[in-house]
Coordinates of C-alpha atoms in Angstrom, one line a residue:
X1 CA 22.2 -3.4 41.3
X2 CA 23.3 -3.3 37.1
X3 CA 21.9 -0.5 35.4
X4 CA 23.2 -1.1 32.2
X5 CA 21.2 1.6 30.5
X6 CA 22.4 5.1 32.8
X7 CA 25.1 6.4 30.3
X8 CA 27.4 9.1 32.1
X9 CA 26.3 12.0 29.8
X10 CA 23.2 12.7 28.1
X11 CA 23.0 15.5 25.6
X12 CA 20.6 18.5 25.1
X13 CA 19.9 18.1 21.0
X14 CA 18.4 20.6 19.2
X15 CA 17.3 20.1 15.3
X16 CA 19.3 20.7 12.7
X17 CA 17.1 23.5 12.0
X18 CA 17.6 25.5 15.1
X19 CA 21.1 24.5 15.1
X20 CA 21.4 26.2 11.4
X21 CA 23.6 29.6 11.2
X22 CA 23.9 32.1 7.9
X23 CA 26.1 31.4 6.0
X24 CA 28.1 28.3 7.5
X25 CA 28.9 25.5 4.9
X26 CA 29.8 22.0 5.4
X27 CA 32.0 21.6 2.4
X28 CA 33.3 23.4 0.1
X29 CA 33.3 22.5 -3.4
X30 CA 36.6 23.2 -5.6
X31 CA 35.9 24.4 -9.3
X32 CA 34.9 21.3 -11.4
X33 CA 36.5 22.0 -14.5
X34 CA 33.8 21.8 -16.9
X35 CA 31.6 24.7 -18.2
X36 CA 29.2 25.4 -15.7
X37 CA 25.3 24.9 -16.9
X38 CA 22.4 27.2 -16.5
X39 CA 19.9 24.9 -14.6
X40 CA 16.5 27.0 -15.7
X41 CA 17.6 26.2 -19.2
X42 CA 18.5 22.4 -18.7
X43 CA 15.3 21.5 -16.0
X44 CA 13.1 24.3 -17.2
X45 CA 12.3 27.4 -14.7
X46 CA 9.3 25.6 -13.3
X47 CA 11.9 22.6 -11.4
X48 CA 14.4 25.4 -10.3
X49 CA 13.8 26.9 -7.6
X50 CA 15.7 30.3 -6.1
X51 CA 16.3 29.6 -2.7
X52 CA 15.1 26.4 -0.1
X53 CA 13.4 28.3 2.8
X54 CA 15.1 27.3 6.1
X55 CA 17.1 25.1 4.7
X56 CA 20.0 24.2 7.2
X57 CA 22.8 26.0 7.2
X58 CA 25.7 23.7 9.0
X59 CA 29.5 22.7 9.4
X60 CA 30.6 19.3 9.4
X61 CA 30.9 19.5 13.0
X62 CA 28.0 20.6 13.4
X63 CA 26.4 17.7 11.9
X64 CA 28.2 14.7 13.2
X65 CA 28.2 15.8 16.5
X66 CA 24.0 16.2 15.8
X67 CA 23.7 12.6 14.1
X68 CA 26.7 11.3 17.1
X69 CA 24.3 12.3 20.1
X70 CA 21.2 11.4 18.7
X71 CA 22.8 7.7 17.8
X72 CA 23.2 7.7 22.0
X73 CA 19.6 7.9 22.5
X74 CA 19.1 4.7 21.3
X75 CA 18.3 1.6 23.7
X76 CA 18.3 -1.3 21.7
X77 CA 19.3 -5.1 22.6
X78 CA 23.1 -4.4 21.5
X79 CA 23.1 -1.8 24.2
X80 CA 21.0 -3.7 27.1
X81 CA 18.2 -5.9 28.0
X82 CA 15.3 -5.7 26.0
X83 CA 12.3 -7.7 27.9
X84 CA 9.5 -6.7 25.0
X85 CA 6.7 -9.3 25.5
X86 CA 5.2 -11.3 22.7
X87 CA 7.9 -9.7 20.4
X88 CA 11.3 -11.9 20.8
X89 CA 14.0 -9.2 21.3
X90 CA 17.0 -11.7 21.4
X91 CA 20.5 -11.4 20.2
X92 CA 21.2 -11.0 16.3
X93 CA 24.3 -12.9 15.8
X94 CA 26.6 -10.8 14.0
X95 CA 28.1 -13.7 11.8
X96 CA 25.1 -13.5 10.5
X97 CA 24.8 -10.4 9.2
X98 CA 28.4 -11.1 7.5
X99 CA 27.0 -14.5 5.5
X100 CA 23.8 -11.9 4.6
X101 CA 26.8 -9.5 2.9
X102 CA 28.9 -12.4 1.2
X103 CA 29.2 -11.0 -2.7
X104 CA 27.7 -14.5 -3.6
X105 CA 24.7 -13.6 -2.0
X106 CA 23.9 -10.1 -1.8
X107 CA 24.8 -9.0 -5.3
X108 CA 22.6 -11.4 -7.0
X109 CA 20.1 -10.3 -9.7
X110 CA 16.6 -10.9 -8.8
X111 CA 16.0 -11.8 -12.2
X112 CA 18.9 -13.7 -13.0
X113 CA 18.2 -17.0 -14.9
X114 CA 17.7 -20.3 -12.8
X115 CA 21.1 -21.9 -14.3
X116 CA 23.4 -19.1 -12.8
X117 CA 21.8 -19.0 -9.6
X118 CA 22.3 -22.8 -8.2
X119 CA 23.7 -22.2 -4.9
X120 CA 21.2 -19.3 -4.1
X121 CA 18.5 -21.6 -5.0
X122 CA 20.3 -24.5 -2.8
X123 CA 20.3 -22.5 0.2
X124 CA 16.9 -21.6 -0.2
X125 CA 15.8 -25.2 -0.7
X126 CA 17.8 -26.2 2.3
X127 CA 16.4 -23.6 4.7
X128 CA 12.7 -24.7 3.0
X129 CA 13.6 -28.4 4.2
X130 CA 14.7 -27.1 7.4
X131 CA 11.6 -25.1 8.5
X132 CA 9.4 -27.7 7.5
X133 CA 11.6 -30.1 9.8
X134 CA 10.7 -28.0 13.0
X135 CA 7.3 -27.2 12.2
X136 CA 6.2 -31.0 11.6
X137 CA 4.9 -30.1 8.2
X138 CA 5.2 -31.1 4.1
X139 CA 6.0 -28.0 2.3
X140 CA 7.2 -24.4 3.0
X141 CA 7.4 -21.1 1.3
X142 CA 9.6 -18.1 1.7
X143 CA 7.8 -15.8 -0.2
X144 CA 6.2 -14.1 2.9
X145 CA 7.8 -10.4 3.3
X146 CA 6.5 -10.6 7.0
X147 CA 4.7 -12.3 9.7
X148 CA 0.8 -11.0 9.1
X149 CA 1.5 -11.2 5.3
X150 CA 1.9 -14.8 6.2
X151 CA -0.6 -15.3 8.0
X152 CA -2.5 -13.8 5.0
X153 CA -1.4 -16.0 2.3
X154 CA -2.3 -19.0 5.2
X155 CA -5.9 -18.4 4.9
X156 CA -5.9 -17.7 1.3
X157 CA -4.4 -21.0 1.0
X158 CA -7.2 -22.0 3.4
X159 CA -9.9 -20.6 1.4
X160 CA -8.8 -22.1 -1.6
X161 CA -8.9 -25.6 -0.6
X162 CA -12.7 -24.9 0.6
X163 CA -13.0 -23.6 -2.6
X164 CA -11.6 -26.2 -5.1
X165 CA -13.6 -29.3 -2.5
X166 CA -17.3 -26.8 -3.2
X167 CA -17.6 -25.6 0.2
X168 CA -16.9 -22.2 -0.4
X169 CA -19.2 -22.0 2.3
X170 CA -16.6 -22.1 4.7
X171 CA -16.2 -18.5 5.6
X172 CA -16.2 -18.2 9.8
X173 CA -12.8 -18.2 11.5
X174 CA -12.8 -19.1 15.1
X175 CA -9.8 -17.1 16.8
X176 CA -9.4 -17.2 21.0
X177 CA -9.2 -14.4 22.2
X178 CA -5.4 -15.3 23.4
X179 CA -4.5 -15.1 19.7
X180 CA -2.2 -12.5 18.4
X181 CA -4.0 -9.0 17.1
X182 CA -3.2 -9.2 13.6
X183 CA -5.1 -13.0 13.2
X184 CA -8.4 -11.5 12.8
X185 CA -7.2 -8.7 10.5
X186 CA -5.5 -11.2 8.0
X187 CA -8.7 -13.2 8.3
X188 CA -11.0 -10.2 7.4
X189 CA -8.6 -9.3 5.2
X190 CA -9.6 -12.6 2.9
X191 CA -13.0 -11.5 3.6
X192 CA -13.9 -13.7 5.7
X193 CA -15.9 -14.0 8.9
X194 CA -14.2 -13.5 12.7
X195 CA -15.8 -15.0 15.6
X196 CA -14.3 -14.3 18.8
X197 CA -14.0 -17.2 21.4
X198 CA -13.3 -16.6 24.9
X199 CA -11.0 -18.7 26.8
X200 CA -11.4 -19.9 30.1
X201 CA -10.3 -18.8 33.7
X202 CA -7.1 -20.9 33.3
X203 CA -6.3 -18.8 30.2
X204 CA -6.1 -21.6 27.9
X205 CA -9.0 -23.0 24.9
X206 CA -11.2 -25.9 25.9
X207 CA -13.0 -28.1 23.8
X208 CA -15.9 -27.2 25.3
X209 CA -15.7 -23.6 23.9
X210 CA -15.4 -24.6 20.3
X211 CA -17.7 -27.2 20.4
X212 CA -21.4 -24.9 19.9
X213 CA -19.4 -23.2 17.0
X214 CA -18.6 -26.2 15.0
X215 CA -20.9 -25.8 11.9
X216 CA -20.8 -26.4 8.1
X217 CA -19.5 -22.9 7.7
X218 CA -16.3 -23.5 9.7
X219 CA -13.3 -22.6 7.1
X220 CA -10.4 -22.6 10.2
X221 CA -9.3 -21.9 13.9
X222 CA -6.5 -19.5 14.2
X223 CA -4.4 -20.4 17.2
X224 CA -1.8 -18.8 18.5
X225 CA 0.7 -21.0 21.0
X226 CA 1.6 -20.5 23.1
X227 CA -0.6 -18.0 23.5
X228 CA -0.1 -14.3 24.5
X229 CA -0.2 -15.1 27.9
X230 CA 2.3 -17.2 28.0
X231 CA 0.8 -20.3 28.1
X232 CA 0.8 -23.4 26.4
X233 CA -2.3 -24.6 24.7
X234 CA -2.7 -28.2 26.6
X235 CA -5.6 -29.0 24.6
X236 CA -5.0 -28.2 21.0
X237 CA -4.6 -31.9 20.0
X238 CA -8.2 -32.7 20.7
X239 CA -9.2 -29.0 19.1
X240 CA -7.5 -30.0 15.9
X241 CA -9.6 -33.1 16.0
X242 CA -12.7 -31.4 16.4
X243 CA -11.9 -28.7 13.3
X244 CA -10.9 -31.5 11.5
X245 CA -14.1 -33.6 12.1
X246 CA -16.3 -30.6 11.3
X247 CA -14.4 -30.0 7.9
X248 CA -12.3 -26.6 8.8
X249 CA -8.5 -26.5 9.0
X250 CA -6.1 -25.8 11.7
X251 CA -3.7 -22.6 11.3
X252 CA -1.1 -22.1 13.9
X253 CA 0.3 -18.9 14.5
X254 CA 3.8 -19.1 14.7
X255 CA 5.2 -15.8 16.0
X256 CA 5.9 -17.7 19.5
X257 CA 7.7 -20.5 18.0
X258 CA 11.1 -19.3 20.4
X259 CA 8.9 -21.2 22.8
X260 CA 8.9 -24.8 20.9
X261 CA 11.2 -25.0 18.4
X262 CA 13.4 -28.2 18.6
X263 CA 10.9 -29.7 21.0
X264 CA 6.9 -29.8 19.8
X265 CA 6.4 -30.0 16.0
X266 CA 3.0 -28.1 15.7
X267 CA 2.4 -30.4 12.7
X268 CA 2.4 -33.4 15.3
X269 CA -0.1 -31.4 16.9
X270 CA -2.6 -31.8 13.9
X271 CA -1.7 -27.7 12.8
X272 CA -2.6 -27.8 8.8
X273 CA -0.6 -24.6 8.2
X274 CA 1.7 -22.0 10.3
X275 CA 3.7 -19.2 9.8
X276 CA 6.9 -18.3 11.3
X277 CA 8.3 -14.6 12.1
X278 CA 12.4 -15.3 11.1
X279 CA 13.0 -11.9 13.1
X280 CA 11.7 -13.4 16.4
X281 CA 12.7 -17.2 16.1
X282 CA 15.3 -17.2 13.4
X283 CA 17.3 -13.9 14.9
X284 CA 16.8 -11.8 12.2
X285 CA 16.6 -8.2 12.1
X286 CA 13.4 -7.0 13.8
X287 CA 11.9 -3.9 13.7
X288 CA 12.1 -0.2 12.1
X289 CA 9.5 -1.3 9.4
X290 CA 11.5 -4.4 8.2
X291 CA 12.4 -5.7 5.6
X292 CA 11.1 -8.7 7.2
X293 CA 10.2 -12.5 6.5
X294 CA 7.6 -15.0 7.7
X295 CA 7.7 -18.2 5.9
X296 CA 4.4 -20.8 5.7
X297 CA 4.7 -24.1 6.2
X298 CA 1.4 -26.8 5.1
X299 CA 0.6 -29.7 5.0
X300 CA 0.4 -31.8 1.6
X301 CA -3.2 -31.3 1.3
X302 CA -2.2 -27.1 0.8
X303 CA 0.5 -28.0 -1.7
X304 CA -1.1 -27.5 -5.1
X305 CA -2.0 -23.6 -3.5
X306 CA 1.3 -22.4 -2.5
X307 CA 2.1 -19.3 -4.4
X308 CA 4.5 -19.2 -7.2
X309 CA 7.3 -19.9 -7.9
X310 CA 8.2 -22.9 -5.8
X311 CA 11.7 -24.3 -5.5
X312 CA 12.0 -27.4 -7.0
X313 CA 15.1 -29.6 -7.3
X314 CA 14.7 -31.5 -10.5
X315 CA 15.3 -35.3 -9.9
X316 CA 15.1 -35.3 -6.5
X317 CA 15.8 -38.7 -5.5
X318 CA 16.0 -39.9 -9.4
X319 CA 19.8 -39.8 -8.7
X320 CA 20.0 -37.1 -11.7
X321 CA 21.9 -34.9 -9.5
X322 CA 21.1 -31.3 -7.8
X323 CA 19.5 -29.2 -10.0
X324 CA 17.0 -26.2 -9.1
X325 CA 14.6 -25.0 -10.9
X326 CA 11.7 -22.3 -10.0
X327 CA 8.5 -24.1 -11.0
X328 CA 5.9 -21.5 -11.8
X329 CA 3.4 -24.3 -13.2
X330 CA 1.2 -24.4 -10.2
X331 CA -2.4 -24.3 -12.0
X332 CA -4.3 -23.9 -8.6
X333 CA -1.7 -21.3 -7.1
X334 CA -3.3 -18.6 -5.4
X335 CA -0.7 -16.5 -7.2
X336 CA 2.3 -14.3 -6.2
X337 CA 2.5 -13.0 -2.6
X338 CA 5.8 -11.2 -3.1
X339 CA 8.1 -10.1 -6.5
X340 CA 10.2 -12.8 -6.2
X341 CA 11.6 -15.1 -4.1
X342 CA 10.9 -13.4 -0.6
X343 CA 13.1 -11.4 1.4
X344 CA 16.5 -12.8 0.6
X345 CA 18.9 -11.1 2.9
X346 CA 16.7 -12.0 5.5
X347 CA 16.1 -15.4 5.2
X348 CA 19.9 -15.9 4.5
X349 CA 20.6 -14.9 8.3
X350 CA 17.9 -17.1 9.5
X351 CA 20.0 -20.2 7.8
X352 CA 22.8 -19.1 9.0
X353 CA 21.5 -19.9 12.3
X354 CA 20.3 -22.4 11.8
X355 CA 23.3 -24.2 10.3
X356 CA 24.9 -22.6 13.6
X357 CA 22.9 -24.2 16.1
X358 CA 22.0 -27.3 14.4
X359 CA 18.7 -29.6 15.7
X360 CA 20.5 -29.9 19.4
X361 CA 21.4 -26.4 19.7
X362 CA 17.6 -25.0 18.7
X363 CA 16.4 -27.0 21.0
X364 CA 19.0 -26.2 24.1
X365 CA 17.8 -22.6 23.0
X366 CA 14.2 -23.0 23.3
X367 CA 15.1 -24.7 27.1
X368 CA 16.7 -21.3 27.8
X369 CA 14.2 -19.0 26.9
X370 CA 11.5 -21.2 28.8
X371 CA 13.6 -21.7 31.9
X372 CA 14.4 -17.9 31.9
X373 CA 10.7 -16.5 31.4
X374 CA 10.0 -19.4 34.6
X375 CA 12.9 -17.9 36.6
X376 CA 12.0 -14.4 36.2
X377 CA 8.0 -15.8 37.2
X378 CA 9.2 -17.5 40.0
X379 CA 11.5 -14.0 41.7
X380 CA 8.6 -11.7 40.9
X381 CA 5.4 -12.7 42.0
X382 CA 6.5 -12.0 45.4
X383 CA 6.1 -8.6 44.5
X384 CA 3.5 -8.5 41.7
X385 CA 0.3 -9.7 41.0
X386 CA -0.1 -13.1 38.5
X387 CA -3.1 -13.3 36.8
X388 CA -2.7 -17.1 35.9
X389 CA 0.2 -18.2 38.1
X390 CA 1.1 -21.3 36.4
X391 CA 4.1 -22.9 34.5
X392 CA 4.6 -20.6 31.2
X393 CA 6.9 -20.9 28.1
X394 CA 8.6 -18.0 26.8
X395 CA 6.8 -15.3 28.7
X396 CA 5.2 -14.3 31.3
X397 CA 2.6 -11.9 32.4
X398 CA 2.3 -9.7 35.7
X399 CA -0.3 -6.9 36.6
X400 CA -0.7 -3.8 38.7
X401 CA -2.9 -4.7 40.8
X402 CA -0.4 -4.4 43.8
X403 CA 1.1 -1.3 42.8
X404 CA -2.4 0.6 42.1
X405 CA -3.6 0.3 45.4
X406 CA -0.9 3.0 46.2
X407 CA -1.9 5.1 43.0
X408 CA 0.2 3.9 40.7
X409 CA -0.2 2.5 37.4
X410 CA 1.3 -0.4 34.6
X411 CA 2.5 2.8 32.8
X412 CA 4.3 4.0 35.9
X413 CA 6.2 0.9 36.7
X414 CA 7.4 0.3 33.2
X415 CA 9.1 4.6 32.7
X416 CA 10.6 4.2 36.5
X417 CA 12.3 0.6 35.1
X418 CA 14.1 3.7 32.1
X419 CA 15.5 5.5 35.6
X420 CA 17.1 2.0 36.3
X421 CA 18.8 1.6 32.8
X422 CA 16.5 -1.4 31.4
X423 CA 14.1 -1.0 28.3
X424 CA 10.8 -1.5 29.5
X425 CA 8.3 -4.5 29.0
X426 CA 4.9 -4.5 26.6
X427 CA 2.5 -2.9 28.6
X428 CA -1.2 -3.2 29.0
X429 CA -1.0 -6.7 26.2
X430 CA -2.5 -9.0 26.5
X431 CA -5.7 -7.4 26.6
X432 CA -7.5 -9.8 28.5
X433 CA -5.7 -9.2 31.7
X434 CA -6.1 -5.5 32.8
X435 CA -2.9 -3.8 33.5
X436 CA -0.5 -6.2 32.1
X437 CA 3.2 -5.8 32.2
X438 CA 4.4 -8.7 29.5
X439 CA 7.8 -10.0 30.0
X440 CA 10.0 -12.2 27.7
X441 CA 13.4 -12.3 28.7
X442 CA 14.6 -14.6 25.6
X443 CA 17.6 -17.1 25.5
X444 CA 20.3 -15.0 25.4
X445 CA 20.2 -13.0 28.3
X446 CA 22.8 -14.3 31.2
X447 CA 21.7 -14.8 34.9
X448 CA 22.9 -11.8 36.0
X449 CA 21.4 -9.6 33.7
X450 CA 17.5 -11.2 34.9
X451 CA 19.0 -10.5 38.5
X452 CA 19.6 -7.0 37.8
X453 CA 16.1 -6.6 35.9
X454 CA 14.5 -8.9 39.5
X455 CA 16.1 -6.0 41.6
X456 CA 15.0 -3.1 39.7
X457 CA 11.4 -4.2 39.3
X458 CA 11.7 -5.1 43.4
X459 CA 12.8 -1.8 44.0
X460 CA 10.2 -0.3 42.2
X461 CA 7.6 -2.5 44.0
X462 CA 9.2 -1.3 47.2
X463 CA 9.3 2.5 45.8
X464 CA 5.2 2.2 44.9
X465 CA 4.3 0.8 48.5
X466 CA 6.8 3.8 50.3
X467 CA 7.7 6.8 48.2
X468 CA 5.0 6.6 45.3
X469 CA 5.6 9.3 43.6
X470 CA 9.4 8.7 42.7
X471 CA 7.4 6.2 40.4
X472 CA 4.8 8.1 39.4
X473 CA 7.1 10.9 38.0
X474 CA 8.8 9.0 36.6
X475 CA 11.3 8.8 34.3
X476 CA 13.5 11.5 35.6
X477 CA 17.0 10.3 33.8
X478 CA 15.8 10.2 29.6
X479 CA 16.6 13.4 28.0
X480 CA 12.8 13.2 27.1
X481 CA 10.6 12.3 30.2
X482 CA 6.5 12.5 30.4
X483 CA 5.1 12.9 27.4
X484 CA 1.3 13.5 26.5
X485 CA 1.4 10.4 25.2
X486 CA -2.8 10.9 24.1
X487 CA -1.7 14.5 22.1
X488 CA 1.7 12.7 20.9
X489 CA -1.1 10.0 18.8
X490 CA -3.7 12.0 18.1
X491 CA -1.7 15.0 16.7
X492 CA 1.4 13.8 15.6
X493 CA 3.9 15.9 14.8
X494 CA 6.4 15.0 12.4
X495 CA 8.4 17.4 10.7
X496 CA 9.7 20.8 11.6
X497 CA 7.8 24.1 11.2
X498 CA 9.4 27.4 11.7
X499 CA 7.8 29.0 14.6

């Protein structure tokens, strides 16, 4: 069996504070030369202080070795598979990362003036046009700094067009209970009104559902597909006919787009306006608190509300040439949604895969991800309980149920999968089904690595029905095992205090 995460030593690593001795120095510094100063009399005595208490006392040694181990408790998907459901963990192309640093690009003023930044502007005209390609719609923006602040401009985009055609209204948001967790926030967010609508036993929306909430106070519904069970939403052509014929608008969620890109335009789909998340589609960098991106795409009729500025190329199709401009005469903008012109250095990565792969290769990659999220579906429900056991995209979704009949728990399986070397899945999302273990395995991971993953979560089905408590003490091989995970969130703590 692989067990690509059991490293052959794992160190014992105290703080830098208990690691501190009197009087050991890291460097010594050689006599600068110039007249020393008296800091009290150039800061003032109130900004100087006489001694730091505690403050570290350490050798060099002391502190690479300290920053060396710590580096080796990280599990991350450079080091091994990383099957986090509903959050894309696939492979950042490093060749990315080196167009992101290119001179060209990374030293460029935010401020500079239109005329010396052509190319910049070119490549972030180009990666507008391509975005709006895949999601089937007119326009896009990049301004977004990340996924939910996307979703927030999307219904303040929505709320102005109510707004400017006197229905303002059109305040409730219908959002399935499928849908992602930040959807209602951004809608709330815009101070507007949330109604939650329950989908059926099959997991999916039906027309029949939306159709008693269908009213002249109907600004949007806020889909998310495939949804956060994995599935695809069959009926979302007819439900974007229904908004549509009651007046509301059609946002699309776009975190899951892994699962479509290349081969279902939502815009075909009659979506009005979508956001992407570049750090789960676009292999970005994702996580650690970003910086991030999550670009929204409309249709024409959202145009005139896109925040400012927009990049325009001047004479397009006039034959006057390429020249960009940034066009901050929008007179029915909503306004700016970030300083500038978005995250830059993210964005850049996201074109640089996309020039990589081209049209044929998103779509070969979208293939992948879906055939690999079916494959691991189809070698695990022998062993674990499918709450809607049907054909999914880019995930899938498994429960306890099995297990718990021998006393043990969603939270159990997923810290004995750390004693077999893989990161585990999202646990206990979607909350709809009760003890979910959500599992996407992306495109990039090989055949054997989902084999080695199949065994260890076999073994640990085996383990629960046998031996339970090797699982339910589990982990047994992190340097840090159970944790009171309740204590750990209600009383955080987060730096050191002398004892």
């Amino acid at each position: 069996m692989s067990t690509p995460g059991r490293s052959g030593l794992v160190f014992e690593e105290p703080l830098l504070f208990e690691r501190s001795r009197p009087g050991r120095k890291g460097v010594s510094l050689d006599d600068a030369g110039v007249p020393a100063i008296d800091p009290i009399e150039a800061l003032g005595a109130d900004l100087v202080r006489e001694e730091i208490p505690n403050f570290p006392e350490l050798s060099e040694f002391d502190v690479v070795r300290h920053f060396t181990r710590i580096s080796q408790w990280n599990y991350g998907i450079d080091t091994g598979f990383f099957p986090l459901g509903s959050c894309t963990m696939k492979y950042n192309p490093k060749v990315n990362e080196a167009m992101a640093d290119l001179p060209g690009i990374c030293d460029v003023h935010p401020m500079a003036p239109d005329a010396d930044v052509q190319g910049f502007l070119a490549l972030a005209h180009e990666l507008e046009n391509a975005l709006a390609e895949i999601a089937g719609l007119d326009h896009v923006t990049l301004q977004p700094a990340a996924g939910a602040q996307g979703e927030f401009l999307g219904m303040r985009m929505v709320q102005a067009y109510h707004r400017a055609n006197s229905e303002p209204q059109r305040t409730r948001v219908l959002i399935p209970d499928t849908a992602h967790g930040t959807n209602p926030a951004s809608a709330a967010l815009n101070g507007m009104e949330v109604v939650e609508v329950e989908c059926d036993e099959d997991g999916v929306l039906h027309p029949e559902m939306l159709e008693p909430l269908l009213d002249e106070r109907l600004s949007a519904l806020m889909l998310t597909n495939p949804n956060t069970l994995g599935l695809f939403e069959p009926h979302v052509e007819r439900l974007s006919e229904m908004v549509h014929a009651a007046g509301g608008l059609v946002y699309m969620d776009g975190a899951n787009m892994n699962a479509l890109m290349g081969a279902a335009k939502p815009g075909h789909m009659g979506v009005d306006v979508m956001h992407f998340n570049l750090h789960k589609t676009f292999s970005t960098p994702h996580g650690g608190g970003g910086p991030g991106s999550g670009p929204v795409a409309v249709r024409d009729i959202l145009a005139p509300y896109l925040p400012v500025p927009v990049v325009r190329r001047e004479g397009e199709g006039e034959g006057e040439g390429d020249r960009y401009v940034l066009d901050r005469d929008l007179p029915h903008t909503i306004g700016r949604i970030h300083g500038f012109l978005g995250n830059a250095g993210i964005w850049i990565r996201a074109l640089a895969y996309i020039r990589t792969l081209g049209a044929e290769g998103l779509e070969e990659l979208t293939e992948r991800a879906v055939l690999n999220a079916n494959y691991l579906l189809s070698e695990l429900r022998q062993d674990y309980d499918v709450p809607h056991d049907q054909r999914v995209m880019h995930e899938c979704v498994l429960t306890d149920k099995r297990q718990h009949d021998h006393g043990v728990t969603t939270a159990d399986i997923a810290k004995r999968l750390m004693d077999y070397g893989f990161h585990p899945p999202t646990i206990y999302f979607p909350l709809v089904v009760s003890g979910a273990l959500m599992i996407e395995p992306t495109e990039t991971e090989s055949l054997e690595t989902l084999d080695g993953f199949v065994s260890a979560m076999r073994a640990i089905a085996r383990e629960a029905e046998t031996s339970p408590e090797k699982v339910t003490n589990a982990p047994q091989r992190p340097v840090v095992r159970r944790l009171d995970e309740v204590l750990a969130a209600r009383k955080p703590r987060l730096r050191w205090t002398p004892e």
